[in-house]
GROMACS .gro file of C-alpha atoms in nm:
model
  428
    1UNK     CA    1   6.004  10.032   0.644
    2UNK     CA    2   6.010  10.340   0.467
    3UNK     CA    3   5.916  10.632   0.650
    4UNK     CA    4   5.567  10.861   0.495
    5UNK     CA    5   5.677  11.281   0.384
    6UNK     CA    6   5.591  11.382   0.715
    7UNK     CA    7   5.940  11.206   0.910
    8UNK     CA    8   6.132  11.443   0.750
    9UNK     CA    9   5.957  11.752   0.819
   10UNK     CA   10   5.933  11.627   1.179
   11UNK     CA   11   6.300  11.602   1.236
   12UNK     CA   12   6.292  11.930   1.120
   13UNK     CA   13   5.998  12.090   1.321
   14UNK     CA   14   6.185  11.933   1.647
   15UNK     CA   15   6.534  12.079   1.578
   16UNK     CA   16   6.268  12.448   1.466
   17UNK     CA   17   6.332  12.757   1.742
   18UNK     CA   18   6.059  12.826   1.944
   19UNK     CA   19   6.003  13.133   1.735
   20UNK     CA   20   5.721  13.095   1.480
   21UNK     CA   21   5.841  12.993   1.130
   22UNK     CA   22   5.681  12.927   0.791
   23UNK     CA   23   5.563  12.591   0.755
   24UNK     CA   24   5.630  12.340   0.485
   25UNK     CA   25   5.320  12.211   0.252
   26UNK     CA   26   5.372  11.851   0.453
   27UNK     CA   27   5.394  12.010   0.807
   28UNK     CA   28   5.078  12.212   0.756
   29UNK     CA   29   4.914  11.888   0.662
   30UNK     CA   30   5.028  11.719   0.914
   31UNK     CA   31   4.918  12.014   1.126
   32UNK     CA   32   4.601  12.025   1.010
   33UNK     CA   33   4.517  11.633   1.048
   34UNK     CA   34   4.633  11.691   1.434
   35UNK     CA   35   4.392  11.956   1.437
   36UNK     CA   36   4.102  11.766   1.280
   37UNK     CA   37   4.144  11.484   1.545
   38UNK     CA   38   4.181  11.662   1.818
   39UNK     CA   39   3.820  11.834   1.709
   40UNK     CA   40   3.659  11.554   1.694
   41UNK     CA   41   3.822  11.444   2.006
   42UNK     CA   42   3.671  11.734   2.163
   43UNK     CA   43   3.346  11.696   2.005
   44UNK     CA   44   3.302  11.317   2.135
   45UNK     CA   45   3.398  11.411   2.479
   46UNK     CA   46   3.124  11.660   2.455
   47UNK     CA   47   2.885  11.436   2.378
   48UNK     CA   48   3.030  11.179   2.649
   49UNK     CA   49   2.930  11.454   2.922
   50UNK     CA   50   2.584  11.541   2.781
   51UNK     CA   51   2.497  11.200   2.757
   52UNK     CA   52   2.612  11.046   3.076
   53UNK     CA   53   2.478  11.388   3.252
   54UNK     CA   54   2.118  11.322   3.080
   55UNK     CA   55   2.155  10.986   3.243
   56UNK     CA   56   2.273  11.051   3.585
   57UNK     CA   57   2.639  10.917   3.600
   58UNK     CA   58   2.856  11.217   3.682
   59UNK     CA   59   3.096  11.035   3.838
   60UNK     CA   60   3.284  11.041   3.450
   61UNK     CA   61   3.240  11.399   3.344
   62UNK     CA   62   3.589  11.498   3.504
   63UNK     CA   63   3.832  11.320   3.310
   64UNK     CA   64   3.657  11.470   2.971
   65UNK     CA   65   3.634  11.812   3.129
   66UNK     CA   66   4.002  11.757   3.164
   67UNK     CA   67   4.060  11.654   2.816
   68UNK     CA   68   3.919  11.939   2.702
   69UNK     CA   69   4.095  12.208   2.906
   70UNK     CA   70   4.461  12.017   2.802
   71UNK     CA   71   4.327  12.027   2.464
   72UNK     CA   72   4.261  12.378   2.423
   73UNK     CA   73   4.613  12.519   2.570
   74UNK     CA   74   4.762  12.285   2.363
   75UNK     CA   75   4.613  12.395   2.042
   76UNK     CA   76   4.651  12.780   2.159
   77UNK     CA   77   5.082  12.688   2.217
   78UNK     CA   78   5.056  12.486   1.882
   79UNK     CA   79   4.956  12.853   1.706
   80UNK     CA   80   5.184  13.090   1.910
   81UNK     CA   81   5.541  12.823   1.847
   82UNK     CA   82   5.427  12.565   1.598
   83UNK     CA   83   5.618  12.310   1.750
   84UNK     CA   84   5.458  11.994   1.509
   85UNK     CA   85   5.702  11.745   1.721
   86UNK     CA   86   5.609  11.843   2.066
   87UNK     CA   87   5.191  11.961   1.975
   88UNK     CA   88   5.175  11.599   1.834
   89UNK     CA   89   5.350  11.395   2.155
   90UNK     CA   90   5.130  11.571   2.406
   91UNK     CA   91   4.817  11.557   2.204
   92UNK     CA   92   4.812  11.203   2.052
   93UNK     CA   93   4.921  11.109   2.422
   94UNK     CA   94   4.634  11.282   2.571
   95UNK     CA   95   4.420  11.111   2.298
   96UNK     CA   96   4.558  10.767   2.373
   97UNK     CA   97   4.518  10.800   2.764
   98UNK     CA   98   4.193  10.974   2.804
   99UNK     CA   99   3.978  10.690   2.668
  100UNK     CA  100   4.122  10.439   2.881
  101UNK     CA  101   4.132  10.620   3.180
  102UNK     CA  102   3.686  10.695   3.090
  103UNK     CA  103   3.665  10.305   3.093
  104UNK     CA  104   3.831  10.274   3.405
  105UNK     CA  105   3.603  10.504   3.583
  106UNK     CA  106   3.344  10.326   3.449
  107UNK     CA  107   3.426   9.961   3.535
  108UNK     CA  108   3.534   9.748   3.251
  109UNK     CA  109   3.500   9.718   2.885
  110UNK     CA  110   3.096   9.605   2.902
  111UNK     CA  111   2.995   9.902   3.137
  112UNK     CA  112   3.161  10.188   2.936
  113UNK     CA  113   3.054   9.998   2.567
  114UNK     CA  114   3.420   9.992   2.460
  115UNK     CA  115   3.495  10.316   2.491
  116UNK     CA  116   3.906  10.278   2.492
  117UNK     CA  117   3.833  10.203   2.153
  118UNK     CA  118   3.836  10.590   2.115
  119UNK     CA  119   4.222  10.533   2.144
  120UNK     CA  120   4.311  10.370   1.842
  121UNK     CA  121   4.297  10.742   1.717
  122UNK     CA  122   4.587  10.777   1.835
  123UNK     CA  123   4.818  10.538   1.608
  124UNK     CA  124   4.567  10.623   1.356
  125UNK     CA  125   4.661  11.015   1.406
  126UNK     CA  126   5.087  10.951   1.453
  127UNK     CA  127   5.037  10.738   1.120
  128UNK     CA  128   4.910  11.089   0.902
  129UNK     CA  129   5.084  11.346   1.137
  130UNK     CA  130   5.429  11.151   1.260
  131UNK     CA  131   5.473  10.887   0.990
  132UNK     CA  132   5.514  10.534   0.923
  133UNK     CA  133   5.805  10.456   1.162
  134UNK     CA  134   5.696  10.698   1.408
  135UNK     CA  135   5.346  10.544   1.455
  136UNK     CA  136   5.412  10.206   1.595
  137UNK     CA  137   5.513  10.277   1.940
  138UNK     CA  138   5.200  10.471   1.966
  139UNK     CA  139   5.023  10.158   1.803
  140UNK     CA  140   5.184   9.885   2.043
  141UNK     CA  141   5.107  10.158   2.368
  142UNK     CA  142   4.738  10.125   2.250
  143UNK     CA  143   4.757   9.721   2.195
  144UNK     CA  144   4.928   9.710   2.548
  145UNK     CA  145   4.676   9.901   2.715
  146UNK     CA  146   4.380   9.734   2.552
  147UNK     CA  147   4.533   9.398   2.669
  148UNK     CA  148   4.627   9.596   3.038
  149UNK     CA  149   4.262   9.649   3.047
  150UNK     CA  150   4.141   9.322   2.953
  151UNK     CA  151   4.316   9.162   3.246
  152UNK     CA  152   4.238   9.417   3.491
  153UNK     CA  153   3.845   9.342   3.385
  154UNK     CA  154   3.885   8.974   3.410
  155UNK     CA  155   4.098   9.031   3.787
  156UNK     CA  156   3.811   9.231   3.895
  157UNK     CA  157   3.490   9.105   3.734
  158UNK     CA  158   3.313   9.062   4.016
  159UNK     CA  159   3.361   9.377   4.216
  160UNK     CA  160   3.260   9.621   3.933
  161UNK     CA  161   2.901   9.774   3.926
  162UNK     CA  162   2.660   9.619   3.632
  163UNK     CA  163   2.508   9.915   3.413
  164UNK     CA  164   2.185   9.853   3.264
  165UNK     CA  165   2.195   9.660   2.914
  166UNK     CA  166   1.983   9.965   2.768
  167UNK     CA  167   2.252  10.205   2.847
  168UNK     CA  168   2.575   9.994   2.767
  169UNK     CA  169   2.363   9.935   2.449
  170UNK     CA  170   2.316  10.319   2.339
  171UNK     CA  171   2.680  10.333   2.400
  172UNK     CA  172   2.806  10.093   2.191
  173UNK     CA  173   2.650  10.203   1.903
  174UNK     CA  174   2.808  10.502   1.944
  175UNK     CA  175   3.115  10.446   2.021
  176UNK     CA  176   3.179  10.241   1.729
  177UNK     CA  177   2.981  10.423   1.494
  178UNK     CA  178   3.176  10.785   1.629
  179UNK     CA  179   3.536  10.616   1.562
  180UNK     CA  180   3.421  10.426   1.243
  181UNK     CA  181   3.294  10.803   1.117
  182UNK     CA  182   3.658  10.936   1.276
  183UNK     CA  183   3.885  10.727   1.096
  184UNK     CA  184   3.704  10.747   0.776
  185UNK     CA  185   3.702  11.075   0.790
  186UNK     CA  186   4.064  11.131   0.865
  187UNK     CA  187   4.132  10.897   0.587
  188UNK     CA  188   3.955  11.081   0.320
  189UNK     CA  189   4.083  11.414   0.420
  190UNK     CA  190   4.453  11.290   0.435
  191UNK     CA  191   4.399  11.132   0.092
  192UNK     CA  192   4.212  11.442  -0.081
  193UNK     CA  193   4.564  11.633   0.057
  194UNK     CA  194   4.793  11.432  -0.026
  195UNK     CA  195   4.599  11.416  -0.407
  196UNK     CA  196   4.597  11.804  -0.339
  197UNK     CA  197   5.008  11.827  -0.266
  198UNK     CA  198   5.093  11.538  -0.531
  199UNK     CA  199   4.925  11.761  -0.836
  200UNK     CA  200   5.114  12.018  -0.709
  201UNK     CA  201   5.454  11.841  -0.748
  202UNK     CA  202   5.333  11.712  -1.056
  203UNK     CA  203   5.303  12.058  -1.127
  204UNK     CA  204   5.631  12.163  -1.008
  205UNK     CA  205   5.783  11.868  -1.215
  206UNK     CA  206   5.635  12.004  -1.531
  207UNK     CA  207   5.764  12.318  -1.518
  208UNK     CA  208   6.106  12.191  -1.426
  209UNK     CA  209   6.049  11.964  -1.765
  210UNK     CA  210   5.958  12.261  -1.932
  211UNK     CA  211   6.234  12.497  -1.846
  212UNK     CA  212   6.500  12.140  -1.917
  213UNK     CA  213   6.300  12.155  -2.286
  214UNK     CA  214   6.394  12.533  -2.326
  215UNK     CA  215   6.724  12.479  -2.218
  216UNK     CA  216   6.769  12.189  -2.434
  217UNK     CA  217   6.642  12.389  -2.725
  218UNK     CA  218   6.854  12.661  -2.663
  219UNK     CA  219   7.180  12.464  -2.647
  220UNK     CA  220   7.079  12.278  -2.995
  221UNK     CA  221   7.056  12.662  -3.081
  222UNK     CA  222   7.441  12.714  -2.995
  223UNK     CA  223   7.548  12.383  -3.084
  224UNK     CA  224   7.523  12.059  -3.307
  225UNK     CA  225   7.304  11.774  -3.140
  226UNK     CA  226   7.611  11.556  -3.119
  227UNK     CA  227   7.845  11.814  -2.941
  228UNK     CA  228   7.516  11.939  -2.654
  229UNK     CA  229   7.550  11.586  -2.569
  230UNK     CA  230   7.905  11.598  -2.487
  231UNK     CA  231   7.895  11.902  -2.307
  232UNK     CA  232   7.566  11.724  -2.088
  233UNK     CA  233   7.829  11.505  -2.017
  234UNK     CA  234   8.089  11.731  -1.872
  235UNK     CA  235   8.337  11.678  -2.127
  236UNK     CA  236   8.599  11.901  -2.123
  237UNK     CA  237   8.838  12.016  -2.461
  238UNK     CA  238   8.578  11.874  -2.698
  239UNK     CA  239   8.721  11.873  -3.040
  240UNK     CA  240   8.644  11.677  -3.375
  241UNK     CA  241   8.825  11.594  -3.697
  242UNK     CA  242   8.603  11.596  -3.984
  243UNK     CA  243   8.757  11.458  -4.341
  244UNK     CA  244   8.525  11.608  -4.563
  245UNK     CA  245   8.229  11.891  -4.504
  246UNK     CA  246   8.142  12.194  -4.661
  247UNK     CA  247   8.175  12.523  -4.531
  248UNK     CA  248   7.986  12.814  -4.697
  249UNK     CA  249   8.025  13.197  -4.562
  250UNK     CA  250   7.739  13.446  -4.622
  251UNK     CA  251   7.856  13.801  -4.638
  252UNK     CA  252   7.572  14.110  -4.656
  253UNK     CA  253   7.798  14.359  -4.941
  254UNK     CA  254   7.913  14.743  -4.806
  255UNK     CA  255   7.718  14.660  -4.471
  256UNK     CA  256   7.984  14.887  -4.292
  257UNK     CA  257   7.895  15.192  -4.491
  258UNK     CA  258   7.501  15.103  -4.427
  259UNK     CA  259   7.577  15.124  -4.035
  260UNK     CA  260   7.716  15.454  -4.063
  261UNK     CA  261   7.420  15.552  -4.305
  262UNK     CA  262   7.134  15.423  -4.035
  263UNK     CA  263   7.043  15.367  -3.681
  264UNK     CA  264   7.192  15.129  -3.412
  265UNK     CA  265   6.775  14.951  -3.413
  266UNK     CA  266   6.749  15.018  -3.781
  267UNK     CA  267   7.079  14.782  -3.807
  268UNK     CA  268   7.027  14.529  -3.592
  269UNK     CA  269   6.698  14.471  -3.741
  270UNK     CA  270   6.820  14.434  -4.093
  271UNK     CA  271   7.091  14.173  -3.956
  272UNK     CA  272   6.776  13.982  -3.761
  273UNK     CA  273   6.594  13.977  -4.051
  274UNK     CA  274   6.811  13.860  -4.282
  275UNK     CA  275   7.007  13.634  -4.051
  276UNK     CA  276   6.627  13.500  -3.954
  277UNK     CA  277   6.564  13.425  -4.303
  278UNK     CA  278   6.878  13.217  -4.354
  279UNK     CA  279   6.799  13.014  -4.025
  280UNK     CA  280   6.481  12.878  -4.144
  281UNK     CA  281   6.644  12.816  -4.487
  282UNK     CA  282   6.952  12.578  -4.305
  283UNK     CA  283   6.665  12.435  -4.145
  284UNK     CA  284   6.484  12.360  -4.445
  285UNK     CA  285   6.793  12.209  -4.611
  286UNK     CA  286   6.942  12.058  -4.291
  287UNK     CA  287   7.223  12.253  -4.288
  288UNK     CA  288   7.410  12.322  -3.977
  289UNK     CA  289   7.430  12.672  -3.864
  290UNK     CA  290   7.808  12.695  -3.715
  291UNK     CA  291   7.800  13.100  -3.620
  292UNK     CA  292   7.774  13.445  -3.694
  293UNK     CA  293   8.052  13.698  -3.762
  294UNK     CA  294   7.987  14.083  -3.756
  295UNK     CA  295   7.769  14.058  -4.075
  296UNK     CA  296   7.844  13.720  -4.158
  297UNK     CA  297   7.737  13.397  -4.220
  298UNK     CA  298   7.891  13.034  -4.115
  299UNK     CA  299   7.696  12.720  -4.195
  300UNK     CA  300   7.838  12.351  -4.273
  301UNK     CA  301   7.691  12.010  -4.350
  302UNK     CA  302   7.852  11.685  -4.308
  303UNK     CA  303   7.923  11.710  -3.978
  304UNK     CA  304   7.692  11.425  -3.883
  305UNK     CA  305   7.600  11.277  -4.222
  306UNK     CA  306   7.761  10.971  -4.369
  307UNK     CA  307   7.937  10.945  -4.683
  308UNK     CA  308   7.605  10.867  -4.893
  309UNK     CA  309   7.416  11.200  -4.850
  310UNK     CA  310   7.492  11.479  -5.095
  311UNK     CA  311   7.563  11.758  -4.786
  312UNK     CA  312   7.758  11.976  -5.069
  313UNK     CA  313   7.427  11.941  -5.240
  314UNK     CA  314   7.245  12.068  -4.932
  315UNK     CA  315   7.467  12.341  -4.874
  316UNK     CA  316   7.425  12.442  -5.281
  317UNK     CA  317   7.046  12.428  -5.272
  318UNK     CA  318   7.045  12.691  -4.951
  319UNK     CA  319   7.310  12.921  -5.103
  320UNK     CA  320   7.051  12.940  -5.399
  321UNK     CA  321   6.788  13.005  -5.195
  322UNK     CA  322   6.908  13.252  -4.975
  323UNK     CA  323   6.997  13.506  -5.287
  324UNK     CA  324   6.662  13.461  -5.395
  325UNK     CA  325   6.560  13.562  -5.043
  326UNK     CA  326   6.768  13.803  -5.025
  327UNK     CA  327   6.665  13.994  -5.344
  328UNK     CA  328   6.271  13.912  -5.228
  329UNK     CA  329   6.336  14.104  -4.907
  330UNK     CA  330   6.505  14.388  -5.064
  331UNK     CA  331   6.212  14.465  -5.305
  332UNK     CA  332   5.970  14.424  -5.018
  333UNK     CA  333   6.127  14.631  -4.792
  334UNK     CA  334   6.357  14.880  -5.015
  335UNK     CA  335   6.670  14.773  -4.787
  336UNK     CA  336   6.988  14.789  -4.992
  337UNK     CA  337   7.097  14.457  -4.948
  338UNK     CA  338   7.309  14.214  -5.095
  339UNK     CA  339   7.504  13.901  -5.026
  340UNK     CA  340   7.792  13.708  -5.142
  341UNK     CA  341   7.869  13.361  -5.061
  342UNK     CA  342   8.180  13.143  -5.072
  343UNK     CA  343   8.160  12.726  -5.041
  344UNK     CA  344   8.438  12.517  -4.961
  345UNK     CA  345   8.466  12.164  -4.964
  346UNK     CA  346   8.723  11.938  -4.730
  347UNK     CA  347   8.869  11.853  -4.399
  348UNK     CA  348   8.759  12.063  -4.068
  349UNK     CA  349   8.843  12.082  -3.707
  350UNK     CA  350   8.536  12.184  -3.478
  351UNK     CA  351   8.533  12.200  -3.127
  352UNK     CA  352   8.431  12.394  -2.822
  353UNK     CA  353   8.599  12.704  -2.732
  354UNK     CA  354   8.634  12.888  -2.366
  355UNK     CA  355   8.401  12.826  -2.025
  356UNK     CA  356   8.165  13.142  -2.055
  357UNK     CA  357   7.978  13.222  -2.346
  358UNK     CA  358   8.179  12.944  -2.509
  359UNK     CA  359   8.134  12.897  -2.894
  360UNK     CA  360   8.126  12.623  -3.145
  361UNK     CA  361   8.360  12.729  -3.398
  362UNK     CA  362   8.583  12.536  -3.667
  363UNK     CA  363   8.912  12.564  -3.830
  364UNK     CA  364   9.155  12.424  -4.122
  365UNK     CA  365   9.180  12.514  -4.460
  366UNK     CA  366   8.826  12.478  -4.562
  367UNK     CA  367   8.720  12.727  -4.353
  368UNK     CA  368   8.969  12.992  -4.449
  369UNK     CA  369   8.917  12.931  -4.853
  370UNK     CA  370   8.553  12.940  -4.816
  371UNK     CA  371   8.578  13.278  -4.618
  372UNK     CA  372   8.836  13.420  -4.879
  373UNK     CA  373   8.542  13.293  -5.171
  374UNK     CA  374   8.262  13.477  -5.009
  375UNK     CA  375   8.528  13.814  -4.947
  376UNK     CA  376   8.615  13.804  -5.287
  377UNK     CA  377   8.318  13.714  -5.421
  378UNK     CA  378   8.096  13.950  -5.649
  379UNK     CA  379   7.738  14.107  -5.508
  380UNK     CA  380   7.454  13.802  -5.563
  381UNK     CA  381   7.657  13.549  -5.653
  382UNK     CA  382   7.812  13.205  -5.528
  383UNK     CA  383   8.161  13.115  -5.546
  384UNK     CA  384   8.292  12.764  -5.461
  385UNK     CA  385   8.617  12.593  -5.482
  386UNK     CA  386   8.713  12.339  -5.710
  387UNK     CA  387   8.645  12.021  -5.446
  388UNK     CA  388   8.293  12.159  -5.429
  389UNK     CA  389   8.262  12.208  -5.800
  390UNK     CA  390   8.369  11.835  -5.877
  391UNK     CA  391   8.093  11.733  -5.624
  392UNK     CA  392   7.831  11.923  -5.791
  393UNK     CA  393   7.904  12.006  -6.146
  394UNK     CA  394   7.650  11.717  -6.295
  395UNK     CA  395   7.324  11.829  -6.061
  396UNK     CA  396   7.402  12.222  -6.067
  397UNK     CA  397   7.513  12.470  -6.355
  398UNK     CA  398   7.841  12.684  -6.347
  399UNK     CA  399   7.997  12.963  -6.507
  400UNK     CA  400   8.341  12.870  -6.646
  401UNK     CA  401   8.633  12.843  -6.427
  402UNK     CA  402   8.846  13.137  -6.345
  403UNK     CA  403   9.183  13.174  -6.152
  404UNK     CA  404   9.202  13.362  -5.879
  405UNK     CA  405   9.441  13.518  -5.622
  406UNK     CA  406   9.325  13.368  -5.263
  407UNK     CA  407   9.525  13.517  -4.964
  408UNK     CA  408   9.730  13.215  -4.832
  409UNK     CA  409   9.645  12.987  -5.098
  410UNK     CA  410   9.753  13.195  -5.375
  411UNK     CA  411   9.620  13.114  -5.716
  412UNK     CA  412   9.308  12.900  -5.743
  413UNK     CA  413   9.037  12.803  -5.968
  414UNK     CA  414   8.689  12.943  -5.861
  415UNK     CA  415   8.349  12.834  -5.969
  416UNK     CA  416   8.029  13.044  -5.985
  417UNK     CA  417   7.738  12.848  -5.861
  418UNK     CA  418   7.440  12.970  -6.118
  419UNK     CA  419   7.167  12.720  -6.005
  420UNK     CA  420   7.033  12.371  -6.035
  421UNK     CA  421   7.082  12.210  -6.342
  422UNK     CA  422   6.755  12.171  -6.553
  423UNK     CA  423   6.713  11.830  -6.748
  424UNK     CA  424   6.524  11.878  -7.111
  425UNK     CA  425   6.172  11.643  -7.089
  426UNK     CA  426   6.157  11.365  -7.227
  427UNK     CA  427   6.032  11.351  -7.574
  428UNK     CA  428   5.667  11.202  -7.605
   0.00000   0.00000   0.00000
């Protein structure tokens, strides 16, 4: 049987010093429901001893004075050591007993209207306040008394005193109509709390599904989809070999002269802005952004795609863009900017690099000619290697080929990238 929230916070609340501590959301509950019966407790034995003291039979009133008095010092230790374990024992113990022993001052179960009833409370109270598991001794101590009692009448039926029919009458109705009242009540106050502590954790479990979402977005930020997922997966020394992507490398012309001309904020804004603007462009043409570098630019497709999307296409279409962004922001804002860009087209190796502040990075000989392009390249224009060029030359529009000294490569043929081929209409 599994046990209700409050086992656990008993186990803890009986191993708790006996110095006050804070109490957990499910001990205060529990607290309070021990607290609610025990009023009503209190209440009922109240009215026990006005009602058999309007009638005459005092012989009774002790045992709820007693109640009472037990009941009050153990609410007033309850708030000095908040002991849940021990409050609960003594009080659902002096709930259990008191009822029975009221009958048996009485007579028997007809005389005092079923009054031991009043001690099913007790199970009823260690179900809410101990839990599941903890509850059925107190349930079987009730059944055994109840069937204790039972006997005890039939043994001595004939030697107890009869009580009028009128009385016994008054008191059955309210017996049972005081416990039906009781349990109800407890009922619906530990459901309302429980509703009250369950929105709460559905609270706390949004937030905790909020702050996974931001942390998922920001490690899509930092890497490709495919490698986050590896690193969710504690891999360690994740690296890839990719046979064919393209590489382009943004550079921003003279920018070390411009941070000796201007302010630390006054650079770092120009770099956010125009690092901003090429984000949302590699988002637009679903371009992967691999890094930045000091005032440059690393982006790649094909990393993910299959061999029937045009990713040099992609990468074309954003280099494009991005020097007509470029020139847009430097007549809205006066900012002497320019770029250069260099695309490359072949095999890659990516991976992951260091524990701490670790980077997604890539190497191979696509990487370094499409650095050397953008290094070499003149202010607002696109240079791409010849792989890229036979990829593209029949959807975009080139400048004739020139050869060029690349450091490592030596002498190459270099394209400039002039924009998207237009088609002539059709004639009508």
């Amino acid at each position: 049987m599994r046990d209700s929230p409050g086992d656990t916070s008993l186990k803890y609340a009986s191993s708790a010093p006996a110095a006050r501590t804070p109490l957990s959301p499910e001990e205060k509950l529990s607290g309070d429901m021990l607290m609610l019966t025990t009023g009503f407790m209190m209440c009922a034995a109240a009215l026990w001893l006005a009602i058999y003291w309007s009638m005459g039979y005092q012989y009774s009133t002790a045992i709820p004075l007693i109640f009472q008095a037990l009941s009050v010092v153990t609410i007033a230790l309850w708030w000095k050591f908040r002991r849940l374990y021990t409050f609960a024992v003594v009080q659902l113990g002096l709930i259990l007993f008191t009822p029975f022993a009221m009958q048996w001052s009485i007579g028997n179960f007809v005389n005092a209207s079923g009054v031991s009833l009043w001690g099913l409370m007790a199970p009823v109270g260690a179900v809410t306040v101990l839990g599941t598991r903890q509850s059925m001794p107190w349930f079987f101590a009730w059944l055994f008394m109840t069937v204790m009692a039972g006997v005890f009448d039939y043994m001595l039926s004939g030697t107890v005193h009869k009580f009028d029919l009128q009385t016994v009458a008054v008191f059955f109705v309210l017996n049972f109509a005081a416990i039906s009242v009781m349990i109800y009540s407890l009922l619906w106050y530990f459901a309302a709390e429980k509703q009250k502590l369950r929105m709460q954790v559905d609270a706390q479990h949004e937030e905790i599904r909020q702050e996974k979402d931001r942390s998922e977005k920001l490690l899509l930020n930092i890497l490709p989809p495919t490698i986050a997922e590896r690193l969710k997966r504690n891999e360690v020394n994740i690296a890839q070999g990719h046979a064919d992507v393209t590489v382009m490398f943004a550079d921003i012309v003279g920018f070390t002269r411009m941070t000796e001309e201007l302010s630390p904020v006054e650079t770092v804004k120009i770099l956010n802005d125009v690092f901003s603007i090429f984000d949302d462009i590699a988002d637009k043409h679903r371009v992967e952004k691999i890094k930045t570098i000091g005032d440059a630019y690393m982006a790649c497709a094909g990393l993910d795609t299959g061999a029937q999307i045009h990713y040099a296409d992609a990468v074309a279409s954003m280099a494009i863009e991005m020097v007509q962004k470029v020139a847009e922001y430097r007549k809205r804002t006066g900012e002497r900017v320019q770029i250069r860009i260099g695309i490359g087209t072949g095999p890659v190796v990516a991976g992951v690099i260091g524990k701490k502040k670790f980077i997604y990075d890539m190497w191979g000989d696509t990487v370094n000619v499409a650095f050397r392009l953008a290094a070499d390249a003149p202010p607002e224009s696109i240079q791409v290697d010849l792989m890229t060029h036979r990829r593209l030359y029949n959807r975009f529009r080139f400048a004739p080929a020139q050869e060029v000294e690349i450091k490592g490569k030596g002498r190459m043929q270099v394209f400039q990238l002039d924009g998207p081929l237009i088609t002539a209409p059709a004639a009508a």
